[in-house]
Short mmCIF file of C-alpha atoms and ligand atoms in Angstrom, two decimals:
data_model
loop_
_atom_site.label_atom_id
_atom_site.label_comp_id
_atom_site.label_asym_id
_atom_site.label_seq_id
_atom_site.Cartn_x
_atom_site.Cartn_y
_atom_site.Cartn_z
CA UNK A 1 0.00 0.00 0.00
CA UNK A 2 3.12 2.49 0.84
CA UNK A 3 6.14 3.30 -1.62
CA UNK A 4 7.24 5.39 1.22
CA UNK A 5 7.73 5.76 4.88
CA UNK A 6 7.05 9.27 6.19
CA UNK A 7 11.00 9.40 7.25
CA UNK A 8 11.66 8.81 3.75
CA UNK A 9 10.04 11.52 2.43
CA UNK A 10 12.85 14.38 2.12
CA UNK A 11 12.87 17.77 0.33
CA UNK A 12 15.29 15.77 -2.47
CA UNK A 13 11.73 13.91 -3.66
CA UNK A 14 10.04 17.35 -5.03
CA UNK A 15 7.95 16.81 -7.07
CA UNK A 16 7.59 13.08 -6.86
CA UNK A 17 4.27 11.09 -6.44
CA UNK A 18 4.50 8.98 -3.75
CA UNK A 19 1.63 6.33 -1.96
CA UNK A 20 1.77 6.66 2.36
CA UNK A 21 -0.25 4.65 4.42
CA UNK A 22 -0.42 4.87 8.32
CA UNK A 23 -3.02 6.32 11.06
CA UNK A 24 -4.25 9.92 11.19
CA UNK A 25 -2.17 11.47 14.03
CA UNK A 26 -4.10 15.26 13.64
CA UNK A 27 -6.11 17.04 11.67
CA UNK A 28 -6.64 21.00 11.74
CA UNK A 29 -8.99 22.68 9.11
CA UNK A 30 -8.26 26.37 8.67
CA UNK A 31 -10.99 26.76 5.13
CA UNK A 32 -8.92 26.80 2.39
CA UNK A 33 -6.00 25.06 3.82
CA UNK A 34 -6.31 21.69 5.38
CA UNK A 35 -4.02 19.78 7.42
CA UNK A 36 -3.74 15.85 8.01
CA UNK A 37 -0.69 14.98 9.99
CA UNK A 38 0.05 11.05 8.42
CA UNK A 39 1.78 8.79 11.34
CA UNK A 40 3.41 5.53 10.58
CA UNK A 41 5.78 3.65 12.16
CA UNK A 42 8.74 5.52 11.27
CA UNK A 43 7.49 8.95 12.34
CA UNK A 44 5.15 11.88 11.05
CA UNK A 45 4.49 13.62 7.42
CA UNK A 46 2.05 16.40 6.74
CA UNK A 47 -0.59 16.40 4.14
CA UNK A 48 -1.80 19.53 3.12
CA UNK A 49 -4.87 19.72 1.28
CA UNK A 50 -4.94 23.26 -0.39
CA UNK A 51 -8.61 24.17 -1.97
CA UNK A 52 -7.06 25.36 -5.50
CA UNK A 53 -4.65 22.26 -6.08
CA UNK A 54 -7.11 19.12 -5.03
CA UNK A 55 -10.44 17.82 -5.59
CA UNK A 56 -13.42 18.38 -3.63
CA UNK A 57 -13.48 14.42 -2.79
CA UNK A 58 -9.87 15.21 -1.15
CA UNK A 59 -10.67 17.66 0.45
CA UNK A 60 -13.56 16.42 2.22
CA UNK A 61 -12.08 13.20 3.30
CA UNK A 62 -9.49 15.21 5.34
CA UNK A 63 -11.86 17.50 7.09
CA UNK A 64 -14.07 14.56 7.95
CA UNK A 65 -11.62 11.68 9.12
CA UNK A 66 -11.43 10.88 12.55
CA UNK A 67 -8.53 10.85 14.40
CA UNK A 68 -6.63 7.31 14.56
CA UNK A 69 -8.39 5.99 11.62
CA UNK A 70 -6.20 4.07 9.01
CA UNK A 71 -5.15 5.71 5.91
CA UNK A 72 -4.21 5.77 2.31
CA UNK A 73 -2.90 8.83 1.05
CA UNK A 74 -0.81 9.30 -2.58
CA UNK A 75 -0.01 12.53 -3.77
CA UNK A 76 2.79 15.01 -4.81
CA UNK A 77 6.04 15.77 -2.63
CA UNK A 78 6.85 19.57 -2.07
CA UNK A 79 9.58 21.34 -0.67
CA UNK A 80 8.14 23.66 2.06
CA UNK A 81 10.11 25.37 5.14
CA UNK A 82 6.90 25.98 7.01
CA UNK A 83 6.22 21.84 7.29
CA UNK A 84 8.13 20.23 10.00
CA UNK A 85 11.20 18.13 7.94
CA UNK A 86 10.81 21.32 5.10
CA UNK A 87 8.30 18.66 3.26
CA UNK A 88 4.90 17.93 2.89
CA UNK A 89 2.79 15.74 0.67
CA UNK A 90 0.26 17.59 -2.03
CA UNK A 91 -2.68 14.83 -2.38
CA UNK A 92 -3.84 13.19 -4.90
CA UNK A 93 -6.42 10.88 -3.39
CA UNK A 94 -7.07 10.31 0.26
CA UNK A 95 -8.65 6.99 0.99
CA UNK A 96 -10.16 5.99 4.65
CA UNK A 97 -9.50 2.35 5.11
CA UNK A 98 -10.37 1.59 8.51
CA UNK A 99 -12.42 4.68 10.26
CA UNK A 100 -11.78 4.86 14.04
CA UNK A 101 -14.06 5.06 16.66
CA UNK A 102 -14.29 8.44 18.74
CA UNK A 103 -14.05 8.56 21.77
CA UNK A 104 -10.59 7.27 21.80
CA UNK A 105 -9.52 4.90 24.66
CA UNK A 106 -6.07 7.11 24.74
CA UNK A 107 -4.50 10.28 23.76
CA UNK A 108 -2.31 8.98 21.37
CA UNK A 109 -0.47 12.93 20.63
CA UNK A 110 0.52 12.46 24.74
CA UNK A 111 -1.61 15.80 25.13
CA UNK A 112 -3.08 14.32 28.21
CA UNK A 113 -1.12 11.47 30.27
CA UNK A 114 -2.40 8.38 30.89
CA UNK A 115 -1.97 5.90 33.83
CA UNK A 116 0.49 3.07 33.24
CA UNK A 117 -3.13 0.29 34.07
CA UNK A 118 -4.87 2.35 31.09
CA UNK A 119 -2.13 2.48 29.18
CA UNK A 120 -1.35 -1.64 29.13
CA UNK A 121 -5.32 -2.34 29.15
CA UNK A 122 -4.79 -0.95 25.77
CA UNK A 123 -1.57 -1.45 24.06
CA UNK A 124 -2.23 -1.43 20.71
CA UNK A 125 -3.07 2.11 21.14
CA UNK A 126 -0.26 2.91 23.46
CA UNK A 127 2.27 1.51 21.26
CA UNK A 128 1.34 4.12 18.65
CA UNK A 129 2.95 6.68 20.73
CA UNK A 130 6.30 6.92 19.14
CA UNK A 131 8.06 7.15 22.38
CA UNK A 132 6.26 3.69 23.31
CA UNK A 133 6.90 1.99 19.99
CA UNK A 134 10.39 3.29 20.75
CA UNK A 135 11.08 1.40 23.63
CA UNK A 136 10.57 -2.24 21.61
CA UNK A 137 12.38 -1.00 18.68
CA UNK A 138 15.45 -0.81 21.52
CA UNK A 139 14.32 -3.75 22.85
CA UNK A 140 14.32 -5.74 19.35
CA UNK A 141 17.98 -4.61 18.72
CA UNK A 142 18.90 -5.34 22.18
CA UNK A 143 18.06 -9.18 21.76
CA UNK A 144 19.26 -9.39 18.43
CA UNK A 145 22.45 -8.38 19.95
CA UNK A 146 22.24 -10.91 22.35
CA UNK A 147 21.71 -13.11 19.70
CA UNK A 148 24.67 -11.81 16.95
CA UNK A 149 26.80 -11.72 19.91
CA UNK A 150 26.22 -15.66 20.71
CA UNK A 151 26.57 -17.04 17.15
CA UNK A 152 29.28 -15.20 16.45
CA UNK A 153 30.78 -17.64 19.83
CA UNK A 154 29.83 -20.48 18.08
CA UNK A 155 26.97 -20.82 20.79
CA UNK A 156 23.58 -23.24 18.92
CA UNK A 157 20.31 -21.42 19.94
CA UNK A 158 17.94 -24.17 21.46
CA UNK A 159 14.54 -24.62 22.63
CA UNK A 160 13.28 -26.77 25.62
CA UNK A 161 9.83 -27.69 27.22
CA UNK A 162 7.85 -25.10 28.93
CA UNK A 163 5.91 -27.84 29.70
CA UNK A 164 7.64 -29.55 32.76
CA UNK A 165 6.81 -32.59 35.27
CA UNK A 166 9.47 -30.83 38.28
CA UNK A 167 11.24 -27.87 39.71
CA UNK A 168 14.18 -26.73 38.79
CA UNK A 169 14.55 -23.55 41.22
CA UNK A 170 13.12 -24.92 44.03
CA UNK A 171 8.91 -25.90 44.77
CA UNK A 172 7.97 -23.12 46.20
CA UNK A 173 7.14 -20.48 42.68
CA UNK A 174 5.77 -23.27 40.51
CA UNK A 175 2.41 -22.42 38.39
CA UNK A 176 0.92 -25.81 38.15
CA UNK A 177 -1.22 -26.80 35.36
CA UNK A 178 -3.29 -30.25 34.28
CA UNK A 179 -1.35 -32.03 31.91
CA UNK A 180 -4.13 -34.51 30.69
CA UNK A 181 -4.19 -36.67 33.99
CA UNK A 182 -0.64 -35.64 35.31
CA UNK A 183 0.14 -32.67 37.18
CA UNK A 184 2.56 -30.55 35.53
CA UNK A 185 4.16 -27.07 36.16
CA UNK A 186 5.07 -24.22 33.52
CA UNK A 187 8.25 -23.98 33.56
CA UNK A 188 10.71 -21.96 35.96
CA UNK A 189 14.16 -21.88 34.15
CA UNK A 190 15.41 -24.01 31.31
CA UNK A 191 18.01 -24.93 33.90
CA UNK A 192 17.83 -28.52 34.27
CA UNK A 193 17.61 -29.05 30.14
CA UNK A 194 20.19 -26.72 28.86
CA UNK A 195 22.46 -28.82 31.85
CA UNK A 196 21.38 -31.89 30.24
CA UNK A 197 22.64 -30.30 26.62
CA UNK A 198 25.94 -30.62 28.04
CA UNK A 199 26.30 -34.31 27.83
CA UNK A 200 25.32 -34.21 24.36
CA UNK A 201 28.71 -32.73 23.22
CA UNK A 202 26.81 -29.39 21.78
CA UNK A 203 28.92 -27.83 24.39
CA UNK A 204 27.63 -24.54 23.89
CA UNK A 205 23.95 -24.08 23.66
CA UNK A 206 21.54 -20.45 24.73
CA UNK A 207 18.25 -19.97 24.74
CA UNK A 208 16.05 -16.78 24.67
CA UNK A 209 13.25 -17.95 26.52
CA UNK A 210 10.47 -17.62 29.06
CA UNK A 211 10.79 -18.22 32.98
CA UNK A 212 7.03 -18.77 34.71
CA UNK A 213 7.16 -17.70 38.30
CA UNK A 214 4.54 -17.82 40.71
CA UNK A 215 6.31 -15.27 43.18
CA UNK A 216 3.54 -12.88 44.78
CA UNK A 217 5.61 -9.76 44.70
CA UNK A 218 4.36 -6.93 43.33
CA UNK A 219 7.29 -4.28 42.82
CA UNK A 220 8.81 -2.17 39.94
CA UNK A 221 11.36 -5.06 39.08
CA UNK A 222 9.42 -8.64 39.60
CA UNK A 223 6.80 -10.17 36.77
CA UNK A 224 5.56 -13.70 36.45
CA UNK A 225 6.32 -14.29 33.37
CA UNK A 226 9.96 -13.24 32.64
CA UNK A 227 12.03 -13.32 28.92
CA UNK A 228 15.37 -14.06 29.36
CA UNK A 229 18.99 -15.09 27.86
CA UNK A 230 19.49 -18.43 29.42
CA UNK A 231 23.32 -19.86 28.40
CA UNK A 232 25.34 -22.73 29.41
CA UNK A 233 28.99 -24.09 28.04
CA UNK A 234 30.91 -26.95 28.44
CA UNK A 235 34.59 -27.39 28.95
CA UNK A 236 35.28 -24.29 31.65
CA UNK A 237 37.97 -24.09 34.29
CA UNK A 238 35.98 -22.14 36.57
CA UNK A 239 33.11 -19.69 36.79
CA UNK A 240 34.94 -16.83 35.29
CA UNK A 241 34.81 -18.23 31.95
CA UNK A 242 31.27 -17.75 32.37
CA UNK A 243 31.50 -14.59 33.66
CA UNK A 244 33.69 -13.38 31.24
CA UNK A 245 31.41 -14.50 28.11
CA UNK A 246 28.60 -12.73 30.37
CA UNK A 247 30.75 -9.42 30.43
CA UNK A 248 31.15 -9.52 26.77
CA UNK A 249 27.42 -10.64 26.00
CA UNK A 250 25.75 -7.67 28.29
CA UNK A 251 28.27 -5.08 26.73
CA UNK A 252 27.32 -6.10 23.36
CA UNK A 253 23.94 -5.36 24.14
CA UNK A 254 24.39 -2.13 25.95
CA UNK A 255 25.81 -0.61 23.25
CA UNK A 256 23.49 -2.42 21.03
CA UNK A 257 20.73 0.08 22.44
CA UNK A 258 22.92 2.97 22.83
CA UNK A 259 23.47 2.66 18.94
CA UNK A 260 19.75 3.69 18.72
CA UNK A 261 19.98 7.57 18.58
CA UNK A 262 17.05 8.08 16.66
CA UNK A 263 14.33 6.18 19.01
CA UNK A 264 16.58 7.19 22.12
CA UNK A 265 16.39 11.39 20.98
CA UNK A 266 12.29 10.49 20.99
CA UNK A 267 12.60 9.15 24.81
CA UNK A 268 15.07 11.71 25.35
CA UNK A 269 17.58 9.71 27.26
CA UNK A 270 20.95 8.74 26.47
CA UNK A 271 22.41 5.37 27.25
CA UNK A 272 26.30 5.32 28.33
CA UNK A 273 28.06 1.98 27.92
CA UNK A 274 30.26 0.58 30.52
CA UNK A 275 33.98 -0.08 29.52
CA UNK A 276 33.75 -3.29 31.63
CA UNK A 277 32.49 -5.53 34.77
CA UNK A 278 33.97 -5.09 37.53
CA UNK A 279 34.34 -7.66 39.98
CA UNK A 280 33.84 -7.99 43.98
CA UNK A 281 33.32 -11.15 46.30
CA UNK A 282 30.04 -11.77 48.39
CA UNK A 283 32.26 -10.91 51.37
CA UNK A 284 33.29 -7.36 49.84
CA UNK A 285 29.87 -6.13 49.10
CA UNK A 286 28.29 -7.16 52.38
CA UNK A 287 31.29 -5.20 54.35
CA UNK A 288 30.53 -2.32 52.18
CA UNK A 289 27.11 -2.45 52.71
CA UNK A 290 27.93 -2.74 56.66
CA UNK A 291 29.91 0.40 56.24
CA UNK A 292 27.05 2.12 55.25
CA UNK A 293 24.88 0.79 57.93
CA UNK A 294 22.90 -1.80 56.29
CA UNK A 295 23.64 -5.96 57.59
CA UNK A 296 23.18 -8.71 55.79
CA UNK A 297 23.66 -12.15 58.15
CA UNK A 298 26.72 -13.93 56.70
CA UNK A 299 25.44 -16.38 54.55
CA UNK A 300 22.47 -14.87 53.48
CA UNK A 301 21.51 -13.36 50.07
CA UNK A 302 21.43 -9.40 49.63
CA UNK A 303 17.74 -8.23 49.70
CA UNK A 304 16.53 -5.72 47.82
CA UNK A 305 17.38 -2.67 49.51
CA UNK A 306 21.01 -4.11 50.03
CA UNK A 307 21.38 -4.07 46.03
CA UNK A 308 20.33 -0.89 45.89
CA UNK A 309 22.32 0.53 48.56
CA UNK A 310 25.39 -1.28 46.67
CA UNK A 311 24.48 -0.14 43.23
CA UNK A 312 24.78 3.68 44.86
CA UNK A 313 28.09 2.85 46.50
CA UNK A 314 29.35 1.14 43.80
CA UNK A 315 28.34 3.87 41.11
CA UNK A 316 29.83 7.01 43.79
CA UNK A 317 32.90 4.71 45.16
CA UNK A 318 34.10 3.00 42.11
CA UNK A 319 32.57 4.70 39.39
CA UNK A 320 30.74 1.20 38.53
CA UNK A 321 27.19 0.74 37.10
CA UNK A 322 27.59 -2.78 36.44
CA UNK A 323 29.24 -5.14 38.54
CA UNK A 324 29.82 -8.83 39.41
CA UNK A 325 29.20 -10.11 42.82
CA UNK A 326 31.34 -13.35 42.79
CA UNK A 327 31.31 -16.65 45.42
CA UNK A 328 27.52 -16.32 46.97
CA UNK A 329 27.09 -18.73 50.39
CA UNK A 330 26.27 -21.95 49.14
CA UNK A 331 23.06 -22.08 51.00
CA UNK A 332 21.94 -19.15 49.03
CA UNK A 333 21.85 -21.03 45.90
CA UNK A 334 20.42 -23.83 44.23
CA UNK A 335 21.39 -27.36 44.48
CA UNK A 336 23.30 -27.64 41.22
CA UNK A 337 25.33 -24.79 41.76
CA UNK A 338 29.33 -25.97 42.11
CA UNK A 339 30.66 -25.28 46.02
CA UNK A 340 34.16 -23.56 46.08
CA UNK A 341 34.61 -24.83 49.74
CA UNK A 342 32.48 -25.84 52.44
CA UNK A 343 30.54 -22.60 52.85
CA UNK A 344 31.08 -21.08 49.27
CA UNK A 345 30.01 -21.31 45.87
CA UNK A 346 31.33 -20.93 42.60
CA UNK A 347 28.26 -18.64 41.46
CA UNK A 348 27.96 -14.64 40.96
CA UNK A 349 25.52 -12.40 39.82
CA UNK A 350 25.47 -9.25 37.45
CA UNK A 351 24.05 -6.34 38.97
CA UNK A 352 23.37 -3.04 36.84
CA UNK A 353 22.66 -0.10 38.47
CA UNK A 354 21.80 -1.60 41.81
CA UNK A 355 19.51 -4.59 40.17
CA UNK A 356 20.41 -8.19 40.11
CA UNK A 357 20.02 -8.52 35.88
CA UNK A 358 21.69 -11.75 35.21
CA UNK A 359 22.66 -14.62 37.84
CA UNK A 360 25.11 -17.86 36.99
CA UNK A 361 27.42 -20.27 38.20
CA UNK A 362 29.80 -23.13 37.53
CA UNK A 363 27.36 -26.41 37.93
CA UNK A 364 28.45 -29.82 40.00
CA UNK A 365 29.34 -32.02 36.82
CA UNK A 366 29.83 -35.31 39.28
CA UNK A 367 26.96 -37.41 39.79
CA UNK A 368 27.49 -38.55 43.40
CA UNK A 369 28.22 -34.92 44.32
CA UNK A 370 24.56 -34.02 42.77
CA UNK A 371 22.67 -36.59 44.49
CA UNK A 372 24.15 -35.35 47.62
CA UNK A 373 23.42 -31.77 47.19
CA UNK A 374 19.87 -32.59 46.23
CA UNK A 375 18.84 -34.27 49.31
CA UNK A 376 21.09 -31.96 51.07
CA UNK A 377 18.66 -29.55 50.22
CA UNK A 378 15.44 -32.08 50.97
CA UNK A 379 14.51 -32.22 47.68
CA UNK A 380 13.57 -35.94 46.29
CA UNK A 381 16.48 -37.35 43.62
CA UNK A 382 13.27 -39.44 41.91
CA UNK A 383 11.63 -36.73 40.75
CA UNK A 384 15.58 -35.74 38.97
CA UNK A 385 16.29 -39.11 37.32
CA UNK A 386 15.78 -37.84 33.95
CA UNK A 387 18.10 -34.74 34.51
CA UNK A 388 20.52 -37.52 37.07
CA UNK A 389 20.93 -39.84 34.20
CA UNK A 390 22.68 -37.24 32.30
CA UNK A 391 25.20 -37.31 34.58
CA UNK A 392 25.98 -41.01 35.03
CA UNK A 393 27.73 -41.20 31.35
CA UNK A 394 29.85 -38.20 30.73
CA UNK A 395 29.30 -34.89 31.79
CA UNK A 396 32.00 -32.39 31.06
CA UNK A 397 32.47 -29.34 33.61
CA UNK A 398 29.98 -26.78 32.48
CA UNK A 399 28.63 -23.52 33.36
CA UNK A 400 25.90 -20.84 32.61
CA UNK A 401 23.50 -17.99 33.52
CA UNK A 402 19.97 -16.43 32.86
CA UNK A 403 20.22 -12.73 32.22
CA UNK A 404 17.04 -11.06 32.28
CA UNK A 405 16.05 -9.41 29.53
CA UNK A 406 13.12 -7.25 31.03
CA UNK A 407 15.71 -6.12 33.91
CA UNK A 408 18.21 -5.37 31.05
CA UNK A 409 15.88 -3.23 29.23
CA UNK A 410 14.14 -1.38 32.66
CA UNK A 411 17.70 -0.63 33.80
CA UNK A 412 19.21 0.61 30.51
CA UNK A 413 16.20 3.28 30.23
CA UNK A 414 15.63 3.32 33.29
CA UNK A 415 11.85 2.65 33.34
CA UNK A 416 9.84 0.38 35.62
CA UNK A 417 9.78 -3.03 34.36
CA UNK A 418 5.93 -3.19 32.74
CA UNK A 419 6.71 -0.22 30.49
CA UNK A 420 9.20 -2.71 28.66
CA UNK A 421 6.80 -5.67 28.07
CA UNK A 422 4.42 -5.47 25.70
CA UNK A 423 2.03 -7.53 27.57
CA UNK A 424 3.14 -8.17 31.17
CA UNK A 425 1.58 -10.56 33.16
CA UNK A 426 2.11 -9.84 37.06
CA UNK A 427 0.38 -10.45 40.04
CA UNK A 428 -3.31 -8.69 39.10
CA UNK A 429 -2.77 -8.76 35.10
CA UNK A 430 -3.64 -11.76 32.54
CA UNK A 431 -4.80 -9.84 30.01
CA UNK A 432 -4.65 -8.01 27.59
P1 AMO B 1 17.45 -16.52 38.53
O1 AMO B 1 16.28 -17.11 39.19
O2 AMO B 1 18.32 -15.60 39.34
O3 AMO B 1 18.44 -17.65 38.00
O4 AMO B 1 16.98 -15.74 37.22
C1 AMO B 1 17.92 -15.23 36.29
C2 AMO B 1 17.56 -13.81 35.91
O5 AMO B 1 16.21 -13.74 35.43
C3 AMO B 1 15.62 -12.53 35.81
N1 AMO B 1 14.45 -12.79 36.66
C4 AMO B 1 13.38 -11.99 36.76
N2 AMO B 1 13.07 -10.83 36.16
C5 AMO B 1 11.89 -10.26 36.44
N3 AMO B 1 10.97 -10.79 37.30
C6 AMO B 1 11.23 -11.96 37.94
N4 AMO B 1 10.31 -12.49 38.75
C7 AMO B 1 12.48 -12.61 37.68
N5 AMO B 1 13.04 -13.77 38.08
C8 AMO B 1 14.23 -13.85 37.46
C9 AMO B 1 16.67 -11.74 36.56
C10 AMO B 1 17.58 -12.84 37.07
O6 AMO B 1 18.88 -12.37 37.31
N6 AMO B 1 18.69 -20.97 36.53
C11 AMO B 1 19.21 -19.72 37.04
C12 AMO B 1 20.19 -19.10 36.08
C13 AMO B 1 21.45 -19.89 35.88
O7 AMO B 1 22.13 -20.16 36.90
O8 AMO B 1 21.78 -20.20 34.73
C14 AMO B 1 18.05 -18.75 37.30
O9 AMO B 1 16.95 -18.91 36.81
O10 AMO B 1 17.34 -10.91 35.62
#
């Protein structure tokens, strides 16, 4: 229906007839000159029906249009300072393809600001805004970063069940569902699958997937259903391989988004990308944080307020924004996760700006040490035995992380984390 995009449409085209198609973003009738400002998804283009250069028909469909509805519009291109770009579009024809209903659900020219609940009960509309549609253009070339970033290190994108008969994170944030006459749960984590990949000799296997997680919380940085980057390799000497390929991965996609001036001049914010990760132990960032007042019991994870606390010490101490905290208490993590000694594990997380965006660890590759650390933990090795197995034949020392890609996006615009979902499903939302 288009030969052009409104961005497309320069002063260089004069006098060339083009075809536009998008939504009717404004209109304003003055008599003999009316105005029909064309939006599509690359940005704005006037239309300016004069009364001695088109036909009545013209005319009339641009003083009678309502806003939103879908048009057609082909016509002449001419130079003109007083049009926003120094271009506007003489028409030819103006056809009304889908006429939209007034009143409008939302103000889609951000005159009047809506509520983030009206705003996701109706996000088709929202995502007209070109500062909305913005955000998942960033987000798009954020995970194709992710993506470009992991075939180019010879990682083999994967897919496993979402369908699942046990946890892999621990009972307690399962959503169960009826699987014919079995109980099944969605699935937490691809943890225990991409794990299993590793005895298959694909060595080096991602995912970008879903995580299902009944958690109750209901704060700016939890959702229920979460997209993330979930990686594991085979063949590491320690954790910091992992780390390392995380480092790279996360910068890639930093920069990835910073690369997008146009759509980051519309939410007028600019993204600056880290030169690297730095790196301090579970023991450093709890004595900072006691420094500054705030205890965390020794062998406990950092709550919320901790990693916030750290992100500001961090950012006005060392100048950091994005940080690994390395060798957690082994209590605080899950049963596969590789101890260091006794009391510590071989696992770290990513924080960005104070949030935890991206958590990982060398696994336990040896059988009899997995058994162990499962009913260590009290959970029941017969509901593993699929995952155990894989572990009875070969299993080469592996490692991996999830790295959220809502938290990603939230931190590097610094929005709350349902303005970067299109549909977000938390505690009180399952639809739209
Ligand atoms: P974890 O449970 O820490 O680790 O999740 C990994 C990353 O996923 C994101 N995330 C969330 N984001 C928004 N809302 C939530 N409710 C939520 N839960 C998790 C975070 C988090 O850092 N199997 C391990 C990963 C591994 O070791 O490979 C796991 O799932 O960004």
């Amino acid at each position: 229906m288009r030969s052009h995009y409104s961005s497309e449409i320069t002063p260089a085209l004069e006098g060339k007839e083009v075809a536009l198609a998008g939504w009717v973003h404004e209109v304003r009738d003055l008599g003999k000159l009316k105005f029909m400002v064309l939006r599509d998804r690359e940005g704005f283009i006037q239309v300016t029906g004069k009364k001695d250069a088109c036909t009545e028909d013209v005319l009339k469909a641009i003083s009678s249009v309502s806003r939103e509805s879908v048009v057609e519009v082909k016509g002449v291109v001419k130079k003109n300072d007083r049009a926003p770009g120094g271009v506007e579009v003489s028409p030819l024809s103006v056809n009304v393809v889908s006429v939209a209903q007034s009143p409008l659900p939302l103000d889609v020219t951000a005159k009047v600001d809506a509520d983030i609940d009206t705003r996701l009960n109706n996000r088709f509309m929202d995502v007209r805004k070109p500062d909305v549609a913005a955000i998942f253009k960033i987000r798009s070339a954020v995970v194709s970063a992710a993506r470009s970033y992991l075939d180019g290190n010879e990682f083999i994108e994967i897919h496993t069940p979402k369908i699942i008969a046990s946890a892999s994170e621990g009972g307690t944030n399962l959503f169960p569902i009826s699987y014919f006459d079995k109980e099944a749960y969605l699935a937490q984590s691809p943890q225990l699958y991409k794990q299993m990949m590793m005895a298959t000799g694909l060595d080096r296997v991602y995912e970008t997937t879903f995580y299902f997680r009944a958690e109750e919380h209901d704060t700016r940085r939890h959702l229920n259903e979460v997209t993330a980057v979930d990686v594991e390799l085979a063949f590491i000497k320690n954790e910091e391989d992992v780390m390392n390929l995380l480092e790279g991965l996360v910068l890639s996609m930093i920069k990835a988004a910073s690369d997008c001036k146009k759509e980051l001049g519309i939410l007028k914010k600019d993204i600056s990308v880290p030169g690297k990760a730095l790196r301090i132990s579970y023991g450093e960032a709890i004595e900072m944080l006691a420094a500054h007042g705030k205890k965390i019991p020794s062998g406990e994870d950092i709550d919320t307020e901790g990693e916030k606390l750290l992100g500001e010490i961090m950012k006005s101490e060392r100048s950091s924004e994005l940080y690994f905290i390395y060798g957690y208490p082994l209590s605080a993590r899950p049963f596969y996760t590789m101890p260091g000694d006794e009391k510590y594990s071989r696992s770290f997380d990513l924080e960005y700006k104070g949030v935890e965006v991206s958590s990982g660890a060398q696994r336990i590759h040896n059988y009899d040490m997995l058994l162990s650390q499962i009913k260590a933990k009290k959970l029941d090795p017969e509901s593993f035995k699929y995952y155990l197995d894989a572990f009875k034949y070969g299993m080469p020392p592996h490692g991996g992380f999830g790295l959220g890609i809502d938290r990603m996006m939230m931190q590097m615009l610094d929005l709350a984390i349902r303005e970067v979902v299109l549909f977000p499903r938390d505690r009180h939302r399952l639809t739209p």
